[in-house]
PDB file of C-alpha atoms in Angstrom:
ATOM      1  CA  MET A 146     -13.594 -12.600  17.801  1.00 49.00           C
ATOM      2  CA  GLU A 147     -13.027 -13.335  14.213  1.00 63.00           C
ATOM      3  CA  TRP A 148     -12.141 -10.889  11.549  1.00 68.00           C
ATOM      4  CA  GLN A 149     -13.536 -10.838   8.080  1.00 81.00           C
ATOM      5  CA  TYR A 150     -12.469  -9.001   4.993  1.00 87.00           C
ATOM      6  CA  GLU A 151     -14.730  -7.303   2.523  1.00 88.00           C
ATOM      7  CA  LEU A 152     -14.011  -5.757  -0.825  1.00 92.00           C
ATOM      8  CA  VAL A 153     -15.811  -2.492  -1.139  1.00 89.00           C
ATOM      9  CA  GLN A 154     -16.219  -0.028  -4.037  1.00 91.00           C
ATOM     10  CA  ASP A 155     -16.287   3.643  -3.129  1.00 87.00           C
ATOM     11  CA  VAL A 156     -17.983   6.598  -4.836  1.00 88.00           C
ATOM     12  CA  ASP A 157     -15.181   6.984  -7.328  1.00 86.00           C
ATOM     13  CA  LEU A 158     -15.859   3.402  -8.383  1.00 91.00           C
ATOM     14  CA  LEU A 159     -12.322   2.334  -6.928  1.00 90.00           C
ATOM     15  CA  TRP A 160     -11.891  -0.783  -4.896  1.00 93.00           C
ATOM     16  CA  ARG A 161     -10.530  -1.244  -1.359  1.00 91.00           C
ATOM     17  CA  TRP A 162     -10.501  -4.052   1.082  1.00 92.00           C
ATOM     18  CA  ALA A 163     -11.756  -3.519   4.659  1.00 88.00           C
ATOM     19  CA  MET A 164     -11.254  -5.552   7.746  1.00 82.00           C
ATOM     20  CA  VAL A 165     -14.362  -5.843   9.889  1.00 75.00           C
ATOM     21  CA  SER A 166     -15.164  -7.761  13.146  1.00 64.00           C
ATOM     22  CA  ASP A 167     -17.904 -10.449  12.933  1.00 60.00           C
ATOM     23  CA  GLN A 168     -19.215  -9.238  16.237  1.00 58.00           C
ATOM     24  CA  GLN A 169     -19.042  -5.456  16.210  1.00 55.00           C
ATOM     25  CA  LYS A 170     -18.355  -4.644  12.592  1.00 52.00           C
ATOM     26  CA  SER A 171     -15.794  -2.305  13.962  1.00 48.00           C
ATOM     27  CA  LEU A 172     -12.571  -1.469  12.053  1.00 46.00           C
ATOM     28  CA  THR A 173      -9.001  -2.015  13.331  1.00 46.00           C
ATOM     29  CA  THR A 174      -5.752  -0.031  13.084  1.00 49.00           C
ATOM     30  CA  MET A 175      -5.225  -0.755   9.457  1.00 55.00           C
ATOM     31  CA  GLU A 176      -8.872  -1.217   8.637  1.00 78.00           C
ATOM     32  CA  VAL A 177      -8.988  -0.254   5.056  1.00 84.00           C
ATOM     33  CA  SER A 178      -6.326  -0.571   2.362  1.00 90.00           C
ATOM     34  CA  LEU A 179      -4.167   2.389   1.924  1.00 90.00           C
ATOM     35  CA  VAL A 180      -4.382   2.361  -1.872  1.00 92.00           C
ATOM     36  CA  ALA A 181      -7.594   2.341  -3.962  1.00 91.00           C
ATOM     37  CA  PHE A 182      -7.535  -0.033  -7.024  1.00 91.00           C
ATOM     38  CA  PRO A 183      -9.383   0.344 -10.266  1.00 90.00           C
ATOM     39  CA  THR A 184     -10.564  -3.360 -10.197  1.00 93.00           C
ATOM     40  CA  ARG A 185     -11.873  -5.611  -7.588  1.00 95.00           C
ATOM     41  CA  ALA A 186      -9.265  -8.216  -8.492  1.00 96.00           C
ATOM     42  CA  GLU A 187      -6.382  -5.847  -7.815  1.00 94.00           C
ATOM     43  CA  ALA A 188      -7.902  -5.051  -4.393  1.00 95.00           C
ATOM     44  CA  HIS A 189      -8.236  -8.842  -3.786  1.00 95.00           C
ATOM     45  CA  GLU A 190      -4.618  -9.271  -4.824  1.00 96.00           C
ATOM     46  CA  ASP A 191      -3.420  -6.630  -2.445  1.00 95.00           C
ATOM     47  CA  LEU A 192      -5.462  -8.219   0.364  1.00 94.00           C
ATOM     48  CA  GLN A 193      -3.791 -11.578  -0.239  1.00 94.00           C
ATOM     49  CA  VAL A 194      -0.238  -9.981  -0.097  1.00 95.00           C
ATOM     50  CA  GLN A 195      -1.150  -8.179   2.999  1.00 91.00           C
ATOM     51  CA  LEU A 196      -2.410 -11.280   4.693  1.00 91.00           C
ATOM     52  CA  ALA A 197       0.800 -13.189   3.624  1.00 93.00           C
ATOM     53  CA  GLY A 198       3.114 -10.558   4.999  1.00 93.00           C
ATOM     54  CA  ARG A 199       4.557 -10.690   8.526  1.00 92.00           C
ATOM     55  CA  TRP A 200       5.108  -7.805  10.924  1.00 91.00           C
ATOM     56  CA  ASP A 201       8.747  -6.910  11.691  1.00 90.00           C
ATOM     57  CA  SER A 202      10.081  -5.795  15.094  1.00 89.00           C
ATOM     58  CA  ARG A 203       9.636  -2.106  14.123  1.00 89.00           C
ATOM     59  CA  GLY A 204       5.891  -2.389  13.311  1.00 90.00           C
ATOM     60  CA  HIS A 205       6.112  -2.490   9.592  1.00 93.00           C
ATOM     61  CA  LEU A 206       4.367  -5.268   7.482  1.00 94.00           C
ATOM     62  CA  GLN A 207       7.049  -6.792   5.323  1.00 95.00           C
ATOM     63  CA  ILE A 208       5.762  -7.384   1.803  1.00 96.00           C
ATOM     64  CA  PRO A 209       7.667  -7.978  -1.437  1.00 96.00           C
ATOM     65  CA  ALA A 210       9.410  -4.975  -3.089  1.00 94.00           C
ATOM     66  CA  SER A 211       7.553  -5.758  -6.299  1.00 94.00           C
ATOM     67  CA  HIS A 212       4.159  -5.303  -4.399  1.00 96.00           C
ATOM     68  CA  VAL A 213       5.408  -2.087  -2.785  1.00 95.00           C
ATOM     69  CA  GLN A 214       6.192  -0.941  -6.375  1.00 92.00           C
ATOM     70  CA  LYS A 215       2.516  -1.813  -7.323  1.00 92.00           C
ATOM     71  CA  LEU A 216       1.161   0.246  -4.350  1.00 94.00           C
ATOM     72  CA  VAL A 217       3.319   3.284  -5.472  1.00 91.00           C
ATOM     73  CA  ARG A 218       1.958   2.902  -9.023  1.00 88.00           C
ATOM     74  CA  GLY A 219      -1.468   2.584  -7.485  1.00 88.00           C
ATOM     75  CA  VAL A 220      -1.327   5.928  -5.754  1.00 88.00           C
ATOM     76  CA  ALA A 221       0.310   7.526  -8.805  1.00 86.00           C
ATOM     77  CA  TRP A 222      -2.129   6.471 -11.507  1.00 81.00           C
ATOM     78  CA  HIS A 223      -4.864   8.866 -10.527  1.00 79.00           C
ATOM     79  CA  ARG A 224      -2.668  11.897 -10.050  1.00 83.00           C
ATOM     80  CA  PRO A 225      -2.691  14.308 -12.960  1.00 85.00           C
ATOM     81  CA  GLU A 226       0.938  15.242 -12.183  1.00 87.00           C
ATOM     82  CA  CYS A 227       1.842  11.532 -12.827  1.00 85.00           C
ATOM     83  CA  GLY A 228       0.257  11.244 -16.264  1.00 78.00           C
ATOM     84  CA  GLY A 229       2.369   8.843 -18.374  1.00 65.00           C
ATOM     85  CA  LEU A 230       4.210   7.309 -15.466  1.00 71.00           C
ATOM     86  CA  ALA A 231       5.701   4.154 -16.928  1.00 67.00           C
ATOM     87  CA  ASN A 232       7.593   2.713 -14.050  1.00 79.00           C
ATOM     88  CA  VAL A 233       9.069   3.565 -10.657  1.00 83.00           C
ATOM     89  CA  ALA A 234      11.998   1.784  -8.899  1.00 88.00           C
ATOM     90  CA  ILE A 235      11.891   0.702  -5.288  1.00 92.00           C
ATOM     91  CA  ILE A 236      15.324   1.188  -3.777  1.00 93.00           C
ATOM     92  CA  LYS A 237      16.201  -0.866  -0.764  1.00 94.00           C
ATOM     93  CA  HIS A 238      18.411   0.702   1.902  1.00 94.00           C
ATOM     94  CA  PRO A 239      19.425   0.065   5.580  1.00 93.00           C
ATOM     95  CA  ARG A 240      16.618   0.773   7.898  1.00 92.00           C
ATOM     96  CA  ASP A 241      16.192   4.506   8.719  1.00 93.00           C
ATOM     97  CA  ALA A 242      15.042   6.052  11.929  1.00 92.00           C
ATOM     98  CA  THR A 243      11.459   5.166  10.982  1.00 90.00           C
ATOM     99  CA  GLY A 244      12.309   1.586  10.561  1.00 91.00           C
ATOM    100  CA  CYS A 245      11.570   1.587   6.851  1.00 94.00           C
ATOM    101  CA  ASN A 246      14.152   0.021   4.478  1.00 95.00           C
ATOM    102  CA  TRP A 247      12.974   1.330   1.077  1.00 96.00           C
ATOM    103  CA  ASN A 248      12.138   4.549  -0.857  1.00 93.00           C
ATOM    104  CA  ILE A 249      11.340   5.360  -4.363  1.00 91.00           C
ATOM    105  CA  GLY A 250      14.113   5.761  -6.875  1.00 86.00           C
ATOM    106  CA  PRO A 251      14.182   6.954 -10.490  1.00 79.00           C
ATOM    107  CA  MET A 252      10.947   7.219 -12.408  1.00 78.00           C
ATOM    108  CA  SER A 253      10.430   6.736 -16.095  1.00 73.00           C
ATOM    109  CA  GLY A 254       7.739   8.488 -18.075  1.00 68.00           C
ATOM    110  CA  ILE A 255       6.770  12.099 -18.490  1.00 65.00           C
ATOM    111  CA  CYS A 256       6.652  14.691 -15.652  1.00 70.00           C
ATOM    112  CA  CYS A 257       8.658  12.551 -13.212  1.00 78.00           C
ATOM    113  CA  ASP A 258       9.878  15.466 -10.990  1.00 81.00           C
ATOM    114  CA  LYS A 259       6.309  16.809 -10.634  1.00 85.00           C
ATOM    115  CA  CYS A 260       4.983  13.357 -10.054  1.00 86.00           C
ATOM    116  CA  LYS A 261       7.526  12.666  -7.304  1.00 85.00           C
ATOM    117  CA  ALA A 262       6.745  15.794  -5.468  1.00 88.00           C
ATOM    118  CA  ALA A 263       3.017  15.171  -5.722  1.00 89.00           C
ATOM    119  CA  LEU A 264       3.474  11.683  -4.275  1.00 89.00           C
ATOM    120  CA  ILE A 265       5.807  12.430  -1.415  1.00 90.00           C
ATOM    121  CA  GLU A 266       3.152  12.536   1.295  1.00 92.00           C
ATOM    122  CA  GLU A 267       1.425   9.309   0.058  1.00 92.00           C
ATOM    123  CA  ILE A 268       4.826   7.534  -0.249  1.00 93.00           C
ATOM    124  CA  ASN A 269       5.678   8.547   3.293  1.00 94.00           C
ATOM    125  CA  VAL A 270       2.419   6.904   4.564  1.00 94.00           C
ATOM    126  CA  LEU A 271       3.320   3.708   2.710  1.00 96.00           C
ATOM    127  CA  ARG A 272       6.793   3.911   4.269  1.00 96.00           C
ATOM    128  CA  GLN A 273       5.214   4.147   7.789  1.00 95.00           C
ATOM    129  CA  TRP A 274       3.376   0.889   7.233  1.00 95.00           C
ATOM    130  CA  TYR A 275       5.537  -1.277   4.882  1.00 96.00           C
ATOM    131  CA  SER A 276       9.080  -2.648   4.713  1.00 95.00           C
ATOM    132  CA  VAL A 277      10.517  -5.076   2.325  1.00 95.00           C
ATOM    133  CA  PRO A 278      12.034  -8.404   3.590  1.00 91.00           C
ATOM    134  CA  ASP A 279      15.549  -8.230   4.764  1.00 77.00           C
ATOM    135  CA  GLY A 280      18.231 -10.067   2.692  1.00 66.00           C
ATOM    136  CA  ILE A 281      16.693  -9.274  -0.622  1.00 49.00           C
TER     137      ILE A 281
END
């Protein structure tokens, strides 16, 4: 069975990539990108980073910290609590009990505390799926 990837636009005109089987058109565990993107190009870039990543022994896909930062900004840009978010730091730390080795750090922009509180659930989902490579 071969897998194919499609870029799809949702009803909110945001783009995601989706993984589908050529035989069943069924979806897999991480079947759709966790973050929606304003452009098709950004969804395609995310797909390429995902495909280049490798799975670690704890079940996290290792992707560059700079891309994790883009994903965090991607979930923040549509949240009203995060209006004016200019930047968010990704802080690497030793792997915790979940196997993740990063978290968000200080933010710059307006309403940072409200934004951080609004994003915590989505950040925790990203932390379940992604790690940054060791040694960086």
